[in-house]
Tab-separated table of C-alpha atoms in Angstrom:
chain	number	residue	atom	x	y	z
A	823	MET	CA	38.345	100.908	223.363
A	824	THR	CA	35.035	101.763	221.617
A	825	HIS	CA	33.695	100.331	218.360
A	826	ALA	CA	31.736	102.327	215.762
A	827	VAL	CA	28.036	101.396	215.453
A	828	ASP	CA	26.027	102.013	212.256
A	829	GLN	CA	22.412	103.249	212.053
A	830	GLN	CA	21.066	99.688	212.374
A	831	GLY	CA	23.007	99.259	215.603
A	832	VAL	CA	25.486	96.786	214.086
A	833	ASP	CA	28.950	96.744	215.621
A	834	GLN	CA	31.149	97.491	212.592
A	835	GLN	CA	34.252	95.930	214.163
A	836	SER	CA	32.371	92.669	214.817
A	837	ALA	CA	31.111	92.652	211.245
A	838	GLN	CA	34.674	92.998	209.994
A	839	ASP	CA	35.835	90.197	212.298
A	840	ALA	CA	33.084	87.926	210.977
A	841	ALA	CA	33.894	88.567	207.305
A	842	PRO	CA	35.561	85.644	205.539
A	843	ALA	CA	39.324	85.915	205.143
A	844	PRO	CA	40.525	86.660	201.626
A	845	SER	CA	41.816	83.707	199.627
A	846	VAL	CA	45.619	83.646	199.726
A	847	ARG	CA	47.756	81.179	197.834
A	848	LEU	CA	50.657	79.937	199.950
A	849	PRO	CA	54.118	79.719	198.361
A	850	LEU	CA	54.385	75.928	198.636
A	851	ARG	CA	57.383	74.409	196.893
A	852	PRO	CA	56.188	73.384	193.398
A	853	GLU	CA	57.305	69.750	193.796
A	854	LEU	CA	55.076	69.454	196.878
A	855	ALA	CA	51.919	70.799	195.222
A	856	ASP	CA	50.334	67.394	194.557
A	857	GLU	CA	51.842	65.529	197.509
A	858	LYS	CA	49.834	64.027	200.365
A	859	PRO	CA	51.084	63.566	203.939
A	860	TYR	CA	52.486	60.116	204.689
A	861	GLY	CA	50.404	57.841	206.864
A	862	ALA	CA	48.709	54.484	207.100
A	863	PRO	CA	44.973	54.480	207.842
A	864	GLN	CA	44.233	54.909	211.550
A	865	LEU	CA	40.796	53.401	212.037
A	866	ASP	CA	38.973	52.345	215.184
A	867	VAL	CA	38.506	48.620	214.610
A	868	PRO	CA	38.954	45.651	216.965
A	869	VAL	CA	42.056	44.181	215.290
A	870	LEU	CA	44.836	46.568	214.171
A	871	LEU	CA	47.455	44.770	212.083
A	872	ASN	CA	48.559	47.455	209.639
A	873	VAL	CA	51.580	49.416	210.951
A	874	ASN	CA	53.930	46.721	212.316
A	875	GLU	CA	53.511	47.725	215.948
A	876	ASN	CA	54.327	45.415	218.812
A	877	PRO	CA	50.867	44.284	219.987
A	878	TYR	CA	51.980	43.742	223.581
A	879	PRO	CA	52.010	46.879	225.770
A	880	PRO	CA	54.895	47.262	228.217
A	881	GLY	CA	54.464	45.347	231.448
A	882	GLU	CA	53.666	47.135	234.679
A	883	GLU	CA	57.254	46.909	235.884
A	884	VAL	CA	58.419	48.602	232.685
A	885	VAL	CA	55.735	51.283	233.019
A	886	ALA	CA	56.761	51.911	236.625
A	887	THR	CA	60.429	52.382	235.691
A	888	ILE	CA	59.537	54.713	232.825
A	889	ALA	CA	57.244	56.745	235.089
A	890	GLU	CA	59.975	57.066	237.703
A	891	GLU	CA	62.611	58.186	235.199
A	892	VAL	CA	60.261	60.575	233.387
A	893	ALA	CA	59.269	62.139	236.721
A	894	ARG	CA	62.940	62.674	237.520
A	895	ALA	CA	63.491	64.308	234.120
A	896	ALA	CA	60.376	66.454	234.562
A	897	ARG	CA	61.823	68.023	237.703
A	898	GLY	CA	64.557	69.532	235.562
A	899	MET	CA	62.467	70.513	232.563
A	900	ASN	CA	63.314	74.181	233.071
A	901	ARG	CA	66.736	73.257	231.677
A	902	TYR	CA	67.563	72.082	228.163
A	903	PRO	CA	68.285	68.358	227.777
A	904	ASP	CA	71.695	66.891	227.072
A	905	ARG	CA	71.878	67.828	223.402
A	906	ASP	CA	74.106	64.834	222.586
A	907	ALA	CA	72.096	62.304	224.668
A	908	THR	CA	75.368	60.951	226.049
A	909	VAL	CA	73.920	58.571	228.667
A	910	LEU	CA	71.289	57.197	226.320
A	911	ARG	CA	73.824	56.629	223.549
A	912	GLN	CA	75.972	54.635	225.967
A	913	ASP	CA	72.934	52.556	226.973
A	914	LEU	CA	72.161	51.902	223.303
A	915	ALA	CA	75.777	50.920	222.639
A	916	ASP	CA	75.649	48.465	225.549
A	917	TYR	CA	72.426	46.949	224.215
A	918	LEU	CA	73.771	46.566	220.666
A	919	THR	CA	76.950	44.973	222.005
A	920	LEU	CA	74.831	42.315	223.712
A	921	GLU	CA	72.455	41.888	220.769
A	922	THR	CA	75.102	41.618	218.045
A	923	GLY	CA	78.269	40.567	219.882
A	924	VAL	CA	80.126	43.570	218.417
A	925	ARG	CA	81.760	45.899	220.945
A	926	LEU	CA	80.629	49.496	220.436
A	927	ASP	CA	81.517	52.811	222.023
A	928	ASP	CA	78.854	55.363	222.937
A	929	LEU	CA	80.285	57.860	220.449
A	930	ASP	CA	79.640	55.370	217.635
A	931	VAL	CA	75.886	55.667	218.261
A	932	TRP	CA	73.502	58.451	217.269
A	933	ALA	CA	69.909	58.821	218.515
A	934	ALA	CA	66.925	60.849	217.306
A	935	ASN	CA	63.126	60.997	217.271
A	936	GLY	CA	62.494	57.684	215.552
A	937	SER	CA	64.539	56.134	212.762
A	938	ASN	CA	62.694	58.548	210.449
A	939	GLU	CA	64.623	61.479	211.894
A	940	VAL	CA	67.842	59.472	211.837
A	941	MET	CA	67.371	58.889	208.099
A	942	LEU	CA	66.492	62.523	207.534
A	943	HIS	CA	69.744	63.509	209.264
A	944	VAL	CA	71.611	61.163	206.908
A	945	LEU	CA	70.070	62.780	203.819
A	946	GLN	CA	70.646	66.273	205.216
A	947	ALA	CA	74.317	65.501	205.809
A	948	PHE	CA	75.155	63.462	202.722
A	949	GLY	CA	72.409	64.248	200.185
A	950	GLY	CA	71.225	67.586	198.836
A	951	PRO	CA	70.986	69.399	195.492
A	952	GLY	CA	72.974	67.703	192.739
A	953	ARG	CA	73.307	64.473	194.731
A	954	THR	CA	71.412	61.182	194.493
A	955	ALA	CA	70.041	58.604	196.921
A	956	LEU	CA	69.681	55.023	195.671
A	957	SER	CA	67.665	52.069	196.920
A	958	PHE	CA	66.114	48.929	195.433
A	959	ALA	CA	62.352	48.587	195.003
A	960	PRO	CA	60.054	47.533	196.469
A	961	THR	CA	61.216	49.049	199.731
A	962	TYR	CA	60.183	51.474	202.457
A	963	SER	CA	57.896	54.163	201.049
A	964	MET	CA	59.402	56.946	203.196
A	965	TYR	CA	62.829	56.776	201.564
A	966	PRO	CA	61.863	58.861	198.508
A	967	GLU	CA	60.207	61.378	200.837
A	968	TYR	CA	63.455	61.849	202.774
A	969	ALA	CA	65.140	62.487	199.425
A	970	ARG	CA	62.421	64.904	198.295
A	971	ASP	CA	62.541	66.880	201.527
A	972	THR	CA	66.324	67.336	201.260
A	973	HIS	CA	66.333	68.172	197.522
A	974	THR	CA	68.156	64.903	196.818
A	975	ASN	CA	67.564	63.040	193.555
A	976	TRP	CA	65.919	59.657	194.043
A	977	MET	CA	66.753	56.525	192.037
A	978	VAL	CA	65.812	52.874	192.458
A	979	GLY	CA	67.216	49.606	191.223
A	980	ARG	CA	65.208	46.398	191.153
A	981	ARG	CA	64.772	43.445	193.431
A	982	GLU	CA	64.265	39.916	192.136
A	983	ASP	CA	60.851	38.241	191.907
A	984	ASP	CA	61.395	36.755	195.383
A	985	PHE	CA	62.398	40.238	196.652
A	986	THR	CA	66.040	39.324	197.169
A	987	LEU	CA	68.739	41.701	195.925
A	988	ASP	CA	71.136	40.526	193.224
A	989	PRO	CA	74.592	41.759	194.314
A	990	VAL	CA	75.794	42.006	190.721
A	991	HIS	CA	72.845	44.205	189.730
A	992	ALA	CA	73.299	46.273	192.893
A	993	ALA	CA	76.980	46.914	192.169
A	994	GLU	CA	76.253	47.817	188.545
A	995	LYS	CA	73.505	50.228	189.591
A	996	ILE	CA	75.774	51.912	192.121
A	997	ARG	CA	78.471	52.494	189.512
A	998	GLU	CA	75.861	53.704	186.995
A	999	VAL	CA	74.043	56.141	189.314
A	1000	ALA	CA	76.999	57.265	191.454
A	1001	PRO	CA	74.782	58.010	194.482
A	1002	SER	CA	76.028	59.788	197.577
A	1003	VAL	CA	73.634	57.746	199.760
A	1004	ILE	CA	72.658	54.073	199.390
A	1005	LEU	CA	69.712	52.874	201.505
A	1006	LEU	CA	69.223	49.163	202.163
A	1007	ALA	CA	66.464	47.870	204.425
A	1008	SER	CA	67.188	44.504	206.063
A	1009	PRO	CA	64.708	43.078	206.871
A	1010	ASN	CA	63.095	44.976	204.039
A	1011	ASN	CA	59.754	46.732	204.424
A	1012	PRO	CA	57.234	45.772	203.041
A	1013	THR	CA	58.625	42.358	202.018
A	1014	GLY	CA	60.403	41.182	205.184
A	1015	THR	CA	63.463	40.103	203.173
A	1016	ALA	CA	66.809	40.035	204.995
A	1017	LEU	CA	70.064	40.669	203.151
A	1018	PRO	CA	72.914	38.140	203.312
A	1019	THR	CA	76.242	39.493	204.509
A	1020	ALA	CA	77.745	38.864	201.077
A	1021	THR	CA	75.202	41.171	199.440
A	1022	ILE	CA	75.908	44.010	201.872
A	1023	GLU	CA	79.640	43.497	201.347
A	1024	ALA	CA	79.151	43.698	197.558
A	1025	VAL	CA	77.277	46.987	197.968
A	1026	CYS	CA	79.948	48.419	200.269
A	1027	GLU	CA	82.735	47.364	197.902
A	1028	ALA	CA	80.940	48.908	194.920
A	1029	ALA	CA	80.496	52.138	196.890
A	1030	LEU	CA	84.269	52.334	197.355
A	1031	THR	CA	84.700	52.482	193.568
A	1032	VAL	CA	82.530	55.613	193.240
A	1033	ASP	CA	83.892	59.130	193.686
A	1034	ILE	CA	81.609	61.805	195.150
A	1035	ASP	CA	83.530	65.059	195.348
A	1036	GLY	CA	86.643	63.178	196.417
A	1037	ALA	CA	84.758	60.910	198.839
A	1038	HIS	CA	82.804	57.650	198.689
A	1039	PRO	CA	79.036	57.116	199.018
A	1040	VAL	CA	77.625	56.225	202.417
A	1041	VAL	CA	75.731	52.953	202.814
A	1042	VAL	CA	72.941	52.786	205.410
A	1043	VAL	CA	71.452	49.423	206.345
A	1044	ASP	CA	68.062	50.014	207.947
A	1045	GLU	CA	67.557	47.267	210.547
A	1046	ALA	CA	64.315	48.533	212.063
A	1047	TYR	CA	63.060	44.935	212.351
A	1048	ALA	CA	66.394	43.246	213.096
A	1049	GLU	CA	65.385	41.775	216.461
A	1050	PHE	CA	62.749	39.666	214.690
A	1051	ARG	CA	65.212	38.009	212.309
A	1052	ARG	CA	65.439	34.237	212.280
A	1053	PRO	CA	68.372	32.477	214.017
A	1054	GLY	CA	71.510	32.637	211.923
A	1055	THR	CA	70.493	35.799	210.068
A	1056	PRO	CA	73.394	38.255	210.519
A	1057	SER	CA	73.355	41.934	211.415
A	1058	ALA	CA	75.315	44.433	209.324
A	1059	VAL	CA	76.785	45.768	212.576
A	1060	ALA	CA	79.496	43.112	212.185
A	1061	LEU	CA	80.750	44.900	209.038
A	1062	LEU	CA	81.194	48.370	210.554
A	1063	ALA	CA	84.858	47.945	211.408
A	1064	ARG	CA	85.659	47.136	207.764
A	1065	TYR	CA	83.668	49.936	206.133
A	1066	PRO	CA	83.911	53.453	207.646
A	1067	ASN	CA	81.234	54.658	205.180
A	1068	LEU	CA	78.708	52.084	206.471
A	1069	ALA	CA	76.017	52.819	209.061
A	1070	VAL	CA	73.313	50.631	210.596
A	1071	SER	CA	70.070	52.145	211.874
A	1072	ARG	CA	67.672	50.627	214.402
A	1073	THR	CA	64.545	51.643	216.304
A	1074	MET	CA	62.901	51.017	219.660
A	1075	SER	CA	59.440	51.246	218.096
A	1076	LYS	CA	59.124	47.558	217.222
A	1077	ALA	CA	60.911	45.067	219.441
A	1078	PHE	CA	60.850	47.338	222.494
A	1079	ALA	CA	57.113	48.078	222.189
A	1080	ALA	CA	57.988	51.774	222.312
A	1081	ALA	CA	56.443	53.200	219.139
A	1082	GLY	CA	54.925	56.001	221.195
A	1083	ALA	CA	58.312	57.038	222.572
A	1084	ARG	CA	59.745	57.802	219.094
A	1085	LEU	CA	63.342	56.721	219.548
A	1086	GLY	CA	65.538	55.628	216.667
A	1087	TYR	CA	69.294	55.282	216.555
A	1088	LEU	CA	72.219	54.628	214.245
A	1089	VAL	CA	75.640	53.089	214.748
A	1090	ALA	CA	78.571	54.076	212.548
A	1091	SER	CA	82.100	55.482	212.619
A	1092	ARG	CA	82.714	58.570	214.733
A	1093	ASP	CA	83.213	60.667	211.612
A	1094	PHE	CA	79.823	59.537	210.306
A	1095	VAL	CA	78.091	60.337	213.603
A	1096	ASP	CA	79.834	63.703	213.854
A	1097	ALA	CA	78.431	64.602	210.420
A	1098	LEU	CA	74.910	63.964	211.719
A	1099	ARG	CA	75.568	66.155	214.736
A	1100	ILE	CA	76.174	69.064	212.354
A	1101	VAL	CA	72.676	68.918	210.826
A	1102	ARG	CA	70.584	67.990	213.842
A	1103	LEU	CA	68.500	70.725	215.417
A	1104	PRO	CA	69.668	71.980	218.822
A	1105	TYR	CA	68.323	69.854	221.681
A	1106	HIS	CA	66.419	67.681	219.167
A	1107	LEU	CA	65.873	64.823	221.627
A	1108	SER	CA	63.836	65.833	224.680
A	1109	ALA	CA	64.789	64.948	228.226
A	1110	ILE	CA	61.494	63.046	228.515
A	1111	THR	CA	62.262	60.903	225.462
A	1112	GLN	CA	65.779	60.201	226.677
A	1113	ALA	CA	64.476	59.177	230.095
A	1114	ALA	CA	61.737	56.905	228.717
A	1115	ALA	CA	64.075	55.184	226.255
A	1116	GLY	CA	66.750	54.623	228.867
A	1117	ALA	CA	64.188	53.133	231.238
A	1118	ALA	CA	62.911	50.734	228.560
A	1119	LEU	CA	66.448	49.565	227.824
A	1120	ARG	CA	66.789	48.496	231.456
A	1121	HIS	CA	64.013	45.961	230.818
A	1122	ARG	CA	65.375	44.598	227.551
A	1123	GLU	CA	65.255	40.969	228.714
A	1124	SER	CA	61.514	40.951	229.445
A	1125	LEU	CA	60.748	42.939	226.308
A	1126	MET	CA	62.810	40.581	224.142
A	1127	ALA	CA	60.759	37.676	225.474
A	1128	GLN	CA	57.803	39.146	223.603
A	1129	VAL	CA	59.886	39.157	220.430
A	1130	ALA	CA	60.310	35.377	220.611
A	1131	THR	CA	56.535	35.007	220.911
A	1132	LEU	CA	55.988	37.204	217.866
A	1133	ARG	CA	58.580	35.279	215.850
A	1134	ALA	CA	56.726	32.042	216.542
A	1135	GLU	CA	53.383	33.640	215.631
A	1136	ARG	CA	54.901	34.996	212.410
A	1137	ASP	CA	56.232	31.609	211.353
A	1138	ALA	CA	52.853	30.004	212.110
A	1139	THR	CA	51.136	32.691	210.030
A	1140	VAL	CA	53.469	32.070	207.084
A	1141	ALA	CA	52.800	28.334	207.275
A	1142	TRP	CA	49.025	28.855	207.432
A	1143	LEU	CA	48.977	31.290	204.508
A	1144	ARG	CA	50.933	28.837	202.371
A	1145	GLU	CA	48.216	26.251	202.958
A	1146	GLN	CA	45.450	28.567	201.713
A	1147	ARG	CA	44.063	28.808	198.205
A	1148	LEU	CA	42.797	31.748	196.187
A	1149	PRO	CA	39.258	31.564	194.755
A	1150	ASP	CA	40.756	30.221	191.493
A	1151	GLY	CA	42.416	27.366	193.396
A	1152	LEU	CA	45.976	28.662	193.131
A	1153	PRO	CA	48.123	28.852	196.282
A	1154	PHE	CA	49.046	32.125	197.904
A	1155	ASP	CA	52.388	33.755	197.262
A	1156	VAL	CA	53.971	34.355	200.667
A	1157	ALA	CA	57.261	36.230	200.968
A	1158	GLU	CA	60.043	34.904	203.168
A	1159	THR	CA	60.177	37.206	206.179
A	1160	ASP	CA	62.540	38.048	209.020
A	1161	ALA	CA	60.320	40.871	210.282
A	1162	ASN	CA	57.152	41.121	212.395
A	1163	PHE	CA	54.903	41.133	209.324
A	1164	VAL	CA	54.084	38.978	206.323
A	1165	LEU	CA	53.547	40.059	202.704
A	1166	PHE	CA	51.151	37.770	200.853
A	1167	GLY	CA	49.096	37.641	197.654
A	1168	THR	CA	48.621	37.819	194.856
A	1169	PHE	CA	45.059	39.027	194.427
A	1170	GLY	CA	43.327	40.218	191.289
A	1171	ASP	CA	41.605	42.859	193.411
A	1172	ARG	CA	43.591	43.295	196.593
A	1173	HIS	CA	41.519	46.279	197.672
A	1174	ALA	CA	38.396	44.107	197.755
A	1175	VAL	CA	40.185	41.674	200.067
A	1176	TRP	CA	41.457	44.530	202.238
A	1177	GLN	CA	37.957	46.001	202.430
A	1178	GLY	CA	36.436	42.619	203.201
A	1179	LEU	CA	38.791	42.206	206.143
A	1180	LEU	CA	38.065	45.734	207.340
A	1181	ASP	CA	34.322	45.051	207.171
A	1182	ARG	CA	34.999	42.171	209.573
A	1183	GLY	CA	36.958	44.334	212.001
A	1184	VAL	CA	40.495	43.488	210.848
A	1185	LEU	CA	42.750	46.252	209.477
A	1186	ILE	CA	45.835	45.234	207.502
A	1187	ARG	CA	47.960	47.229	204.999
A	1188	GLU	CA	47.372	47.623	201.292
A	1189	THR	CA	50.991	48.156	200.286
A	1190	GLY	CA	53.810	46.704	198.254
A	1191	PRO	CA	53.633	45.520	194.631
A	1192	ASP	CA	50.256	45.250	192.917
A	1193	GLY	CA	48.218	42.349	194.207
A	1194	TRP	CA	50.001	41.998	197.548
A	1195	LEU	CA	48.826	42.727	201.107
A	1196	ARG	CA	50.811	42.991	204.330
A	1197	VAL	CA	49.672	41.802	207.735
A	1198	SER	CA	51.479	42.770	210.931
A	1199	ILE	CA	51.871	40.044	213.537
A	1200	GLY	CA	49.581	40.545	216.511
A	1201	THR	CA	48.614	38.513	219.543
A	1202	SER	CA	47.440	34.924	219.087
A	1203	ALA	CA	43.822	36.116	219.443
A	1204	GLU	CA	44.323	38.845	216.847
A	1205	MET	CA	45.906	36.427	214.396
A	1206	ALA	CA	43.037	33.988	214.915
A	1207	ALA	CA	40.632	36.803	214.064
A	1208	PHE	CA	42.681	37.586	210.932
A	1209	ARG	CA	42.610	33.954	209.794
A	1210	ALA	CA	38.876	33.660	210.355
A	1211	ALA	CA	38.160	36.919	208.537
A	1212	LEU	CA	40.388	36.073	205.573
A	1213	THR	CA	38.842	32.616	205.266
A	1214	GLU	CA	35.383	34.157	205.167
A	1215	VAL	CA	36.375	36.838	202.635
A	1216	LEU	CA	37.866	34.253	200.280
A	1217	HIS	CA	34.822	32.012	200.669
A	1218	VAL	CA	32.475	34.866	199.732
A	1219	GLN	CA	34.650	35.784	196.760
A	1220	GLY	CA	34.682	32.180	195.620
A	1221	GLU	CA	30.890	32.008	195.713
A	1222	GLU	CA	30.632	35.263	193.741
A	1223	GLN	CA	32.923	33.894	191.042
A	1224	ALA	CA	31.128	30.535	190.829
């Protein structure tokens, strides 16, 4: 193929290729025009305590098992994966039976790419135009985005000053809003608050009084941090047999130190799970993900040992924060937590505190109600660095105010 050349010897085709592309406005949905992608800051600092990750990488024996299983899956990558992840769902059911004491069948479990995709499946199946999702603020910031992305109306009730949920208020709000989906996080993010069984029962009972096109709303209890709960704190899994419209979601990102694997799952009635199978994309869960998750589950005992360490570090962090004083001499507010993070405050200028910590190499999360900050629980060395940095930041602030 030849290109035309002008009198100055310029290749006209190259000149056209180099010309700037015309400005074209994309037909973005109007409600997305001012939205920003979700995401916590990802900065290269020595101490990362902002996204509730497990700070302990998998041990070498876990890595070896994962590598072996992934290699086996890779040899068959010319074929599509098991679209229903049958073996993995059975493994997850076995794990939940041990963790909660409630016997589960593999068909009661659903799995997807992180609990985010599980929740999206829920809103795709049970939300949609003309329907409403309800939760109680403050809570996980992704919930309204799941609603937005599925054209589901979003409504929130309130939590109490200590971030607990009043069952009477919750029941009244359910009857007022008539949602098709009710989302409850327990332990709640960003507060760490766990819900008593009685509160979940009150929500489920209220849902049974609401009619949605001849059906009842679904209730989803998000237990992403359940393995970190304190002894005696119940799981909503125990209520599944009583409430066919109830589901409990979990993740392997936290307790299993598998955030990079992206594996979330949900346990519910077979009818509930079958509804999610309708909306999931074909072959949504890769053979590699299924293999890696199954391999990690085989090492649940060693991985759960890390959870006990993090629980102890969390409780020590709560105790230490409650001993500290703000520059004005008042004690910190520290939320009760059953998760692997602690919400604390309240600061007149929380961003200044966050920035002061970042300047000292410690990244935490500026989230939750005004004045509050959230710190994920890291290793003992990382938490020592956090304590030292926070002490220094508060000292500097105190001197500036003097």
